[in-house]
Amino acid sequence: MPPTVTLSASEQVEMILSRAERAVPEEELAERLDRSLRDEIPLRVKLGIDPSSPDLHLGHAVPLRVLRLFQQLGHIAVLIIGDFTGMVGDPSGASKTRPALTREKVRENARTYVRQARRILLADRLEVRRNSEWLGRLGSGGLLDLARRTTVARILERDDFAKRFAGGSPISVVEFLYPLLQAYDSVAVRADVELGGTDQLFNLLVGRDLQRDWGQEPQLCLMFGLLEGLDGVQKMSKSLGNYVGIAEAPEEMFGKLMSVPDSLTGKYLRLATDLGPSEVAEIERTATPGGPAAAAAKRRLAREVVSLYWGTAKAARAERHFDAAHVLHEVPRGVPEAPVPPEATDAGRVFLPRLMTDLGLAPSGAEARRLIEQGGVRLDGVALTELRVDLAVVKGRVLQVGRRRFVKLR
RNA sequence: GGGAGGGUACCGAAGCGGCCAAACGGGCGUGACUGUAAAUCACGUGGCCCUGCCUUCAGAGGUUCGAAUCCUCUCCCUCCCA
């Protein structure tokens, strides 16, 4: 099977390591790639996914994109759905026991997850496995055998466990087993490389130990930093609302990416696009924060990312849409139309707060009044200052509330 | 089982008889500016056809001319001891 990308081994190493925060052992990557090339045996690259949240965002996409990169280099992606471990709950970084998921929920999440992951991964050289396949038939004997492989002291070395233990918060025995179970996946699929977040360091290393015990060559561990969300501070997560979903509409994606803080543009370029390390470095060098080059860099970022998921044509359209709406402040096309509700009119006069609440442009009349006072309500671009306007004046024109809510009145 | 401390607006957190629709911070919204939904600055942020009125400070009662603030009971949370 020929690789779809031809790069020298050192270029490959650079591509991969520029995205990874850490590799253990670091020097081994080049050697493995070399050997694979020479012996024409593709590497088996494992990525375990936790089916606790179904919607993928750019943060999840980081290891998935590297997995794709391996595929492009001719290697095999082994995507493992943690349908068994998901019912145990990963204790990594957690300050309390995670709720175990039900079987149905896990199955459902896994389905949407894989569907979205396929938007990133190549269909060729892809294995999707569920770890219940082997963990489910481990039996108590097999489980005991696994449990024998490590010690309580080693597990307690981990910061998260140590803190919880010291703080007297409960640690379930089953959580102790999690690292072993997920590490056993590496044995089961004979992984050469495993990808994961930096918080997975311990778990990935346990994989190496177990593989050694089972007479396999220990896997190479590649760990990726967490991508901060749009607020620039906290990690990207759905619950914090600071995420860019990989299935989001192009316009939405473009707009969200343009609001990434300047300081993070480089990191986003490196982790969320296909640009090579030297190109990113060049952009970072020229884009002094606050200057026009920083704006250009972010535009590049938005264009690149949207193109990855939607193609260049849609990305270009998203960019035009963005410029129209946010740079030129044009009234967008396809503004929804609505009739003026009779309840909002009295003797030929329209009472704007009522109109706005009825059309869902403001949550309350008080809020609507505030918006009008602050000059945030416009009719065909002209700010309104009165609470009441003649019905005849309003008809057939576009009412704009704030910067992005529009309704054409009939 | 015993003891201590709490529950205030979207969130965090002041207030501890009247000047309280309730400080302050975050978030959010609008405006100015610009390079964008960035940064900065300003203003706003319970409801109501609003110079005023109505409903809020876990819930229910009570004291008082007047309660987020005092009393009683109920529910919920946190911590300490067993």
Coordinates of C-alpha atoms (C1' of nucleotides) in Angstrom, one line a residue:
Chain A
M1 CA 0.0 0.0 0.0
P2 CA 1.7 3.2 -1.1
P3 CA 1.8 6.2 1.2
T4 CA -0.3 9.1 0.0
V5 CA 2.3 11.6 1.1
T6 CA 5.9 11.3 0.4
L7 CA 8.2 12.9 2.9
S8 CA 11.6 12.1 4.1
A9 CA 11.8 10.3 7.5
S10 CA 13.1 13.5 9.2
E11 CA 10.4 15.6 7.7
Q12 CA 7.8 13.1 9.0
V13 CA 9.3 13.2 12.4
E14 CA 9.2 17.0 12.4
M15 CA 5.6 17.1 11.3
I16 CA 4.6 14.8 14.1
L17 CA 6.7 16.1 16.9
S18 CA 5.8 19.7 16.2
R19 CA 2.2 18.9 17.2
A20 CA 3.1 16.7 20.1
E21 CA 3.8 18.1 23.5
R22 CA 5.8 15.0 24.5
A23 CA 7.0 11.8 23.1
V24 CA 8.2 8.9 25.2
P25 CA 10.9 7.8 24.3
E26 CA 11.4 10.8 22.1
E27 CA 14.4 9.6 20.1
E28 CA 12.6 6.4 19.1
L29 CA 10.1 8.0 16.7
A30 CA 12.6 8.4 13.8
E31 CA 13.9 4.9 14.3
R32 CA 10.4 3.4 14.2
L33 CA 9.4 5.3 11.1
D34 CA 12.7 4.3 9.4
R35 CA 12.3 0.7 10.3
S36 CA 8.7 0.6 9.1
L37 CA 9.8 2.2 5.8
R38 CA 12.6 -0.2 5.3
D39 CA 10.7 -3.4 6.2
E40 CA 7.5 -2.2 4.6
I41 CA 5.5 -3.0 7.7
P42 CA 3.2 -0.2 8.6
L43 CA 3.0 1.0 12.2
R44 CA -0.2 0.3 14.1
V45 CA -1.2 3.6 15.7
K46 CA -3.7 3.4 18.5
L47 CA -6.0 6.1 19.7
G48 CA -8.4 5.2 22.4
I49 CA -11.5 7.3 22.7
D50 CA -13.8 7.8 25.7
P51 CA -17.4 7.7 24.6
S52 CA -18.6 10.1 27.3
S53 CA -19.3 13.0 25.1
P54 CA -20.5 12.5 21.5
D55 CA -19.8 15.9 20.0
L56 CA -16.3 16.4 18.6
H57 CA -14.6 19.8 18.7
L58 CA -11.2 21.0 17.5
G59 CA -9.6 19.9 20.8
H60 CA -10.6 16.3 20.1
A61 CA -9.5 16.7 16.6
V62 CA -5.8 17.3 17.5
P63 CA -4.9 13.6 18.0
L64 CA -7.3 12.5 15.3
R65 CA -5.5 14.7 12.8
V66 CA -2.2 13.2 13.8
L67 CA -3.7 9.8 13.4
R68 CA -4.8 10.9 9.9
L69 CA -1.2 12.1 9.3
F70 CA 0.1 8.6 10.1
Q71 CA -2.5 7.1 7.7
Q72 CA -1.3 9.5 5.0
L73 CA 2.2 8.2 5.7
G74 CA 1.0 4.7 5.1
H75 CA 0.5 3.5 8.6
I76 CA -2.6 1.9 10.1
A77 CA -5.0 3.8 12.4
V78 CA -6.5 1.8 15.2
L79 CA -9.4 3.7 16.7
I80 CA -10.5 2.0 19.9
I81 CA -13.9 2.8 21.3
G82 CA -13.7 2.5 25.1
D83 CA -17.1 0.9 25.4
F84 CA -15.9 -1.3 28.2
T85 CA -13.7 1.2 30.0
G86 CA -16.4 3.9 29.5
M87 CA -18.4 1.9 32.0
V88 CA -15.5 2.1 34.4
G89 CA -14.7 5.8 34.1
D90 CA -11.3 7.3 33.6
P91 CA -10.0 8.7 36.8
S92 CA -7.3 10.9 35.0
G93 CA -7.3 14.4 36.3
A94 CA -10.6 13.9 38.0
S95 CA -11.1 15.1 41.6
K96 CA -13.9 12.7 42.2
T97 CA -15.2 9.4 40.9
R98 CA -16.6 9.8 37.4
P99 CA -20.1 8.6 36.9
A100 CA -20.0 5.3 35.0
L101 CA -22.0 5.4 31.8
T102 CA -24.8 3.0 30.9
R103 CA -24.4 0.5 28.1
E104 CA -26.9 2.3 25.9
K105 CA -25.4 5.7 26.4
V106 CA -22.0 4.4 25.6
R107 CA -23.2 2.8 22.4
E108 CA -25.1 5.8 21.3
N109 CA -22.2 8.2 22.0
A110 CA -19.7 5.9 20.3
R111 CA -21.8 5.8 17.1
T112 CA -21.9 9.6 16.8
Y113 CA -18.3 9.8 17.7
V114 CA -17.1 7.5 15.0
R115 CA -19.3 9.1 12.5
Q116 CA -17.7 12.5 13.2
A117 CA -14.2 11.0 13.5
R118 CA -14.6 9.6 10.0
R119 CA -14.8 13.2 8.8
I120 CA -11.2 13.5 9.7
L121 CA -9.7 10.0 9.2
L122 CA -9.2 8.3 5.9
A123 CA -11.4 5.3 5.2
D124 CA -8.4 3.3 4.2
R125 CA -6.0 1.9 6.7
L126 CA -8.5 2.4 9.5
E127 CA -9.5 -0.2 12.1
V128 CA -12.3 0.6 14.5
R129 CA -12.4 -1.7 17.5
R130 CA -14.4 -1.8 20.7
N131 CA -12.5 -2.8 23.8
S132 CA -15.4 -4.8 25.1
E133 CA -14.3 -7.2 22.4
W134 CA -11.4 -8.4 24.5
L135 CA -12.0 -6.8 27.9
G136 CA -15.5 -8.3 28.0
R137 CA -14.3 -11.8 27.9
L138 CA -11.3 -11.3 30.2
G139 CA -13.2 -13.0 33.0
S140 CA -12.3 -12.7 36.7
G141 CA -9.2 -14.8 36.2
G142 CA -7.9 -12.5 33.5
L143 CA -8.8 -9.5 35.5
L144 CA -6.8 -10.8 38.5
D145 CA -3.9 -11.5 36.2
L146 CA -4.0 -7.9 35.0
A147 CA -4.3 -6.6 38.6
R148 CA -1.2 -8.5 39.5
R149 CA 0.8 -6.3 37.1
T150 CA 1.1 -3.2 39.1
T151 CA 1.2 -2.1 42.7
V152 CA -1.0 0.2 44.7
A153 CA 2.1 2.3 45.5
R154 CA 2.7 3.0 41.8
I155 CA -0.9 4.0 41.2
L156 CA -0.8 6.2 44.2
E157 CA 2.2 8.0 42.8
R158 CA -0.2 9.7 40.4
D159 CA -1.0 13.2 41.4
D160 CA -4.7 13.0 41.0
F161 CA -5.0 9.9 43.1
A162 CA -2.5 11.1 45.7
K163 CA -4.5 14.3 46.1
R164 CA -7.7 12.5 46.5
F165 CA -6.2 10.0 48.9
A166 CA -4.7 12.7 51.0
G167 CA -7.9 14.7 50.9
G168 CA -9.8 11.7 52.1
S169 CA -12.1 11.6 49.1
P170 CA -13.2 8.3 47.9
I171 CA -11.3 6.3 45.3
S172 CA -13.2 3.3 44.0
V173 CA -11.2 0.1 43.5
V174 CA -12.5 0.0 39.9
E175 CA -10.7 3.3 39.2
F176 CA -7.5 1.6 40.1
L177 CA -8.2 -0.9 37.4
Y178 CA -8.9 1.6 34.7
P179 CA -5.2 2.3 33.7
L180 CA -4.6 -1.5 33.4
L181 CA -7.7 -2.1 31.3
Q182 CA -7.0 0.7 28.9
A183 CA -3.3 -0.4 28.8
Y184 CA -4.3 -3.9 27.9
D185 CA -6.0 -2.5 24.8
S186 CA -2.5 -1.8 23.5
V187 CA -1.6 -5.5 24.1
A188 CA -4.8 -6.6 22.4
V189 CA -4.2 -4.6 19.2
R190 CA -0.4 -4.9 19.2
A191 CA 0.0 -1.1 19.1
D192 CA 3.3 0.4 17.9
V193 CA 2.4 3.9 18.8
E194 CA -0.3 5.3 21.0
L195 CA -1.7 8.8 20.9
G196 CA -3.3 10.6 23.8
G197 CA -3.5 13.9 25.8
T198 CA -0.8 14.9 28.2
D199 CA -3.1 13.9 31.0
Q200 CA -2.9 10.3 29.7
L201 CA 0.8 10.0 30.4
F202 CA 0.4 7.5 33.2
N203 CA -2.1 5.4 31.3
L204 CA 0.0 5.3 28.2
L205 CA 3.1 4.2 30.1
V206 CA 1.2 1.4 31.8
G207 CA 0.6 0.2 28.2
R208 CA 4.3 0.0 27.6
D209 CA 4.8 -2.1 30.8
L210 CA 2.0 -4.5 29.9
Q211 CA 3.3 -5.0 26.4
R212 CA 6.7 -5.9 27.8
D213 CA 5.0 -8.4 30.1
W214 CA 3.2 -9.9 27.1
G215 CA 6.5 -10.1 25.1
Q216 CA 5.7 -7.3 22.7
E217 CA 7.8 -4.3 21.9
P218 CA 6.6 -1.4 24.0
Q219 CA 4.6 1.2 22.2
L220 CA 5.8 4.7 21.5
C221 CA 3.7 7.3 23.4
L222 CA 2.8 10.6 21.8
M223 CA 1.1 13.1 24.0
F224 CA -0.7 16.2 22.9
G225 CA -1.3 19.4 24.8
L226 CA -4.8 20.5 25.5
L227 CA -6.1 23.2 23.2
E228 CA -7.5 26.2 25.0
G229 CA -11.0 27.3 24.0
L230 CA -12.1 30.6 22.5
D231 CA -11.8 32.3 25.9
G232 CA -8.1 31.6 25.6
V233 CA -7.9 30.4 29.2
Q234 CA -9.8 27.2 29.9
K235 CA -9.4 24.1 27.9
M236 CA -11.8 23.7 25.0
S237 CA -15.0 21.9 26.2
K238 CA -18.5 21.7 25.3
S239 CA -19.8 22.4 28.7
L240 CA -17.8 25.7 28.9
G241 CA -19.2 26.7 25.6
N242 CA -15.8 27.8 24.3
Y243 CA -15.5 25.3 21.6
V244 CA -15.6 25.0 17.8
G245 CA -17.4 21.8 16.8
I246 CA -16.1 20.0 13.8
A247 CA -19.6 19.6 12.4
E248 CA -20.5 23.2 12.8
A249 CA -21.6 25.3 9.8
P250 CA -18.8 27.0 7.9
E251 CA -19.9 30.5 8.7
E252 CA -20.2 29.6 12.4
M253 CA -16.7 28.1 12.4
F254 CA -15.2 31.0 10.6
G255 CA -16.7 33.5 12.9
K256 CA -15.7 31.6 16.0
L257 CA -12.1 31.1 14.8
M258 CA -11.8 34.9 14.2
S259 CA -12.5 35.4 17.8
V260 CA -9.6 33.3 19.0
P261 CA -7.3 35.5 21.1
D262 CA -4.3 36.7 19.1
S263 CA -1.9 35.0 21.5
L264 CA -3.3 31.6 20.6
T265 CA -3.3 31.9 16.8
G266 CA 0.0 30.1 16.5
K267 CA -1.0 27.2 18.7
Y268 CA -4.3 26.8 16.7
L269 CA -2.4 26.9 13.5
R270 CA 0.0 24.2 14.7
L271 CA -2.6 21.9 16.2
A272 CA -5.7 22.4 14.2
T273 CA -4.4 22.8 10.6
D274 CA -2.2 20.9 8.2
L275 CA 0.3 23.7 7.9
G276 CA 3.9 22.5 8.3
P277 CA 6.0 23.6 11.3
S278 CA 8.2 26.0 9.3
E279 CA 5.2 27.8 7.8
V280 CA 3.6 28.2 11.2
A281 CA 6.8 29.6 12.6
E282 CA 7.0 32.1 9.7
I283 CA 3.5 33.3 10.3
E284 CA 4.1 33.6 14.0
R285 CA 7.3 35.6 13.4
T286 CA 5.6 38.2 11.3
A287 CA 2.3 38.5 13.1
T288 CA 3.1 40.9 15.9
P289 CA 0.1 40.9 18.2
G290 CA -2.1 44.0 17.7
G291 CA -0.8 44.6 14.2
P292 CA -2.6 44.0 10.9
A293 CA -0.5 40.9 10.3
A294 CA -2.1 39.3 13.4
A295 CA -5.5 39.8 11.8
A296 CA -4.2 38.3 8.6
A297 CA -2.8 35.3 10.5
K298 CA -6.1 34.7 12.1
R299 CA -7.9 34.9 8.8
R300 CA -5.5 32.3 7.5
L301 CA -6.3 30.1 10.5
A302 CA -10.0 30.4 9.9
R303 CA -9.7 29.8 6.2
E304 CA -7.4 26.7 6.8
V305 CA -9.6 25.1 9.4
V306 CA -12.9 25.7 7.6
S307 CA -11.3 24.3 4.4
L308 CA -10.3 21.1 6.2
Y309 CA -13.9 20.3 7.2
W310 CA -15.9 21.9 4.4
G311 CA -13.5 22.4 1.4
T312 CA -12.1 25.6 0.0
A313 CA -15.2 26.8 -1.8
K314 CA -17.4 26.8 1.3
A315 CA -14.5 28.3 3.3
A316 CA -14.3 31.2 0.9
R317 CA -18.0 31.7 1.1
A318 CA -17.8 31.7 4.9
E319 CA -15.1 34.4 4.7
R320 CA -17.2 36.6 2.4
H321 CA -20.1 36.2 4.8
F322 CA -17.9 37.2 7.7
D323 CA -16.7 40.3 6.0
A324 CA -20.2 41.4 5.0
A325 CA -21.5 40.9 8.4
H326 CA -18.7 42.0 10.7
V327 CA -16.4 44.2 8.7
L328 CA -18.8 46.0 6.4
H329 CA -21.8 45.6 8.7
E330 CA -24.1 44.9 5.8
V331 CA -27.5 43.5 6.2
P332 CA -27.1 39.8 5.5
R333 CA -29.1 38.2 2.8
G334 CA -31.9 35.8 3.6
V335 CA -33.1 37.9 6.6
P336 CA -36.2 36.2 8.0
E337 CA -39.4 38.0 7.4
A338 CA -42.2 38.5 9.9
P339 CA -45.4 40.5 10.0
V340 CA -45.9 43.2 12.6
P341 CA -48.0 41.5 15.3
P342 CA -51.3 43.3 15.8
E343 CA -50.8 43.3 19.6
A344 CA -47.8 45.6 19.1
T345 CA -49.7 48.2 17.3
D346 CA -52.2 50.8 18.6
A347 CA -53.9 53.4 16.4
G348 CA -51.3 53.0 13.6
R349 CA -48.4 53.3 16.0
V350 CA -46.0 50.4 16.7
F351 CA -44.8 49.9 20.3
L352 CA -41.3 48.7 19.7
P353 CA -40.6 46.9 23.0
R354 CA -43.7 44.7 22.4
L355 CA -42.7 44.2 18.8
M356 CA -39.2 43.1 19.7
T357 CA -40.3 40.7 22.4
D358 CA -43.0 39.2 20.2
L359 CA -40.5 38.6 17.4
G360 CA -38.0 37.1 19.8
L361 CA -35.5 39.9 19.2
A362 CA -35.4 40.8 22.9
P363 CA -36.0 38.6 26.0
S364 CA -38.1 41.2 27.8
G365 CA -39.6 44.6 27.2
A366 CA -37.2 46.2 29.7
E367 CA -34.3 44.7 27.8
A368 CA -35.8 46.1 24.6
R369 CA -36.1 49.6 26.1
R370 CA -32.5 49.4 27.1
L371 CA -31.4 48.4 23.6
I372 CA -33.3 51.3 22.1
E373 CA -31.8 53.8 24.7
Q374 CA -28.3 52.6 23.8
G375 CA -28.8 53.0 20.1
G376 CA -28.7 49.3 19.5
V377 CA -31.9 49.1 17.5
R378 CA -31.9 50.2 13.8
L379 CA -34.4 50.5 11.0
D380 CA -32.6 50.0 7.7
G381 CA -29.4 51.0 9.4
V382 CA -30.8 54.1 11.1
A383 CA -30.8 54.1 14.9
L384 CA -34.2 54.4 16.5
T385 CA -34.6 56.7 19.5
E386 CA -38.4 56.5 20.2
L387 CA -40.4 53.7 21.7
R388 CA -43.2 54.3 19.2
V389 CA -43.0 54.5 15.5
D390 CA -45.7 54.8 12.8
L391 CA -46.7 51.5 11.4
A392 CA -46.3 52.8 7.8
V393 CA -42.7 53.8 8.5
V394 CA -41.8 50.3 9.7
K395 CA -43.4 48.2 7.0
G396 CA -41.2 46.5 4.5
R397 CA -38.0 47.5 6.2
V398 CA -35.3 45.6 8.1
L399 CA -35.2 45.9 11.8
Q400 CA -31.8 45.3 13.3
V401 CA -31.3 44.6 17.0
G402 CA -27.7 44.7 18.2
R403 CA -25.2 43.6 15.6
R404 CA -26.5 40.3 14.5
R405 CA -30.3 40.0 14.9
F406 CA -32.3 41.0 11.8
V407 CA -35.9 40.8 10.8
K408 CA -37.6 42.1 7.8
L409 CA -41.0 43.5 8.7
R410 CA -44.0 42.8 6.5
Chain B
rG1 C1' -25.3 9.9 66.5
rG2 C1' -22.9 14.8 68.4
rG3 C1' -21.1 19.8 67.0
rA4 C1' -20.2 24.2 63.7
rG5 C1' -21.2 27.1 59.4
rG6 C1' -24.1 28.1 55.2
rG7 C1' -28.3 28.8 51.3
rU8 C1' -28.8 36.4 48.1
rA9 C1' -29.9 38.0 40.9
rC10 C1' -26.8 33.9 35.1
rC11 C1' -22.2 32.5 38.4
rG12 C1' -19.0 34.0 42.5
rA13 C1' -19.8 37.2 46.6
rA14 C1' -21.2 41.7 50.0
rG15 C1' -25.3 43.3 52.8
rC16 C1' -27.3 41.5 58.7
rG17 C1' -34.1 46.2 60.8
rG18 C1' -35.7 51.6 56.9
rC19 C1' -31.3 55.4 52.4
rC20 C1' -32.2 47.7 49.0
rA21 C1' -34.4 45.7 42.8
rA22 C1' -29.9 44.8 46.7
rA23 C1' -22.4 46.8 46.7
rC24 C1' -18.3 44.5 44.0
rG25 C1' -16.1 40.9 40.5
rG26 C1' -16.9 37.5 36.4
rG27 C1' -20.2 36.5 32.5
rC28 C1' -23.5 38.5 29.1
rG29 C1' -25.6 42.8 26.2
rU30 C1' -25.2 47.7 23.6
rG31 C1' -22.1 51.7 22.0
rA32 C1' -17.3 54.0 20.6
rC33 C1' -12.9 52.6 18.4
rU34 C1' -10.6 49.0 15.3
rG35 C1' -8.0 44.4 12.4
rU36 C1' -12.8 40.4 13.9
rA37 C1' -17.6 38.1 17.3
rA38 C1' -9.9 40.4 19.4
rA39 C1' -7.8 44.3 22.9
rU40 C1' -9.3 48.9 25.2
rC41 C1' -12.9 52.4 27.0
rA42 C1' -18.1 53.8 28.2
rC43 C1' -22.8 52.4 29.6
rG44 C1' -26.3 48.7 30.8
rU45 C1' -27.8 43.9 33.1
rG46 C1' -35.7 41.3 37.8
rG47 C1' -40.4 42.5 35.4
rC48 C1' -44.2 45.9 33.6
rC49 C1' -47.0 50.5 27.4
rC50 C1' -41.8 52.7 33.0
rU51 C1' -41.4 60.1 35.7
rG52 C1' -44.5 55.3 38.5
rC53 C1' -46.0 50.4 39.7
rC54 C1' -45.3 45.0 40.6
rU55 C1' -42.6 40.4 42.2
rU56 C1' -37.7 38.8 44.4
rC57 C1' -32.7 37.4 48.8
rA58 C1' -34.0 28.3 49.9
rG59 C1' -39.6 27.3 51.6
rA60 C1' -43.7 28.2 55.1
rG61 C1' -45.3 31.0 59.1
rG62 C1' -44.5 35.0 62.8
rU63 C1' -42.5 39.8 65.3
rU64 C1' -42.5 45.0 63.6
rC65 C1' -45.3 51.2 61.2
rG66 C1' -41.3 48.8 58.2
rA67 C1' -37.6 42.3 57.2
rA68 C1' -32.6 39.8 52.5
rU69 C1' -31.6 41.4 57.6
rC70 C1' -34.9 39.4 64.1
rC71 C1' -37.9 34.7 65.9
rU72 C1' -40.1 29.6 64.9
rC73 C1' -40.5 25.3 61.9
rU74 C1' -39.3 22.7 57.2
rC75 C1' -36.0 21.5 53.1
rC76 C1' -31.1 21.4 51.0
rC77 C1' -25.5 22.0 51.2
rU78 C1' -20.5 22.2 53.5
rC79 C1' -17.1 21.2 57.4
rC80 C1' -15.4 19.0 62.2
rC81 C1' -16.0 14.9 65.9
rA82 C1' -18.0 9.7 66.5

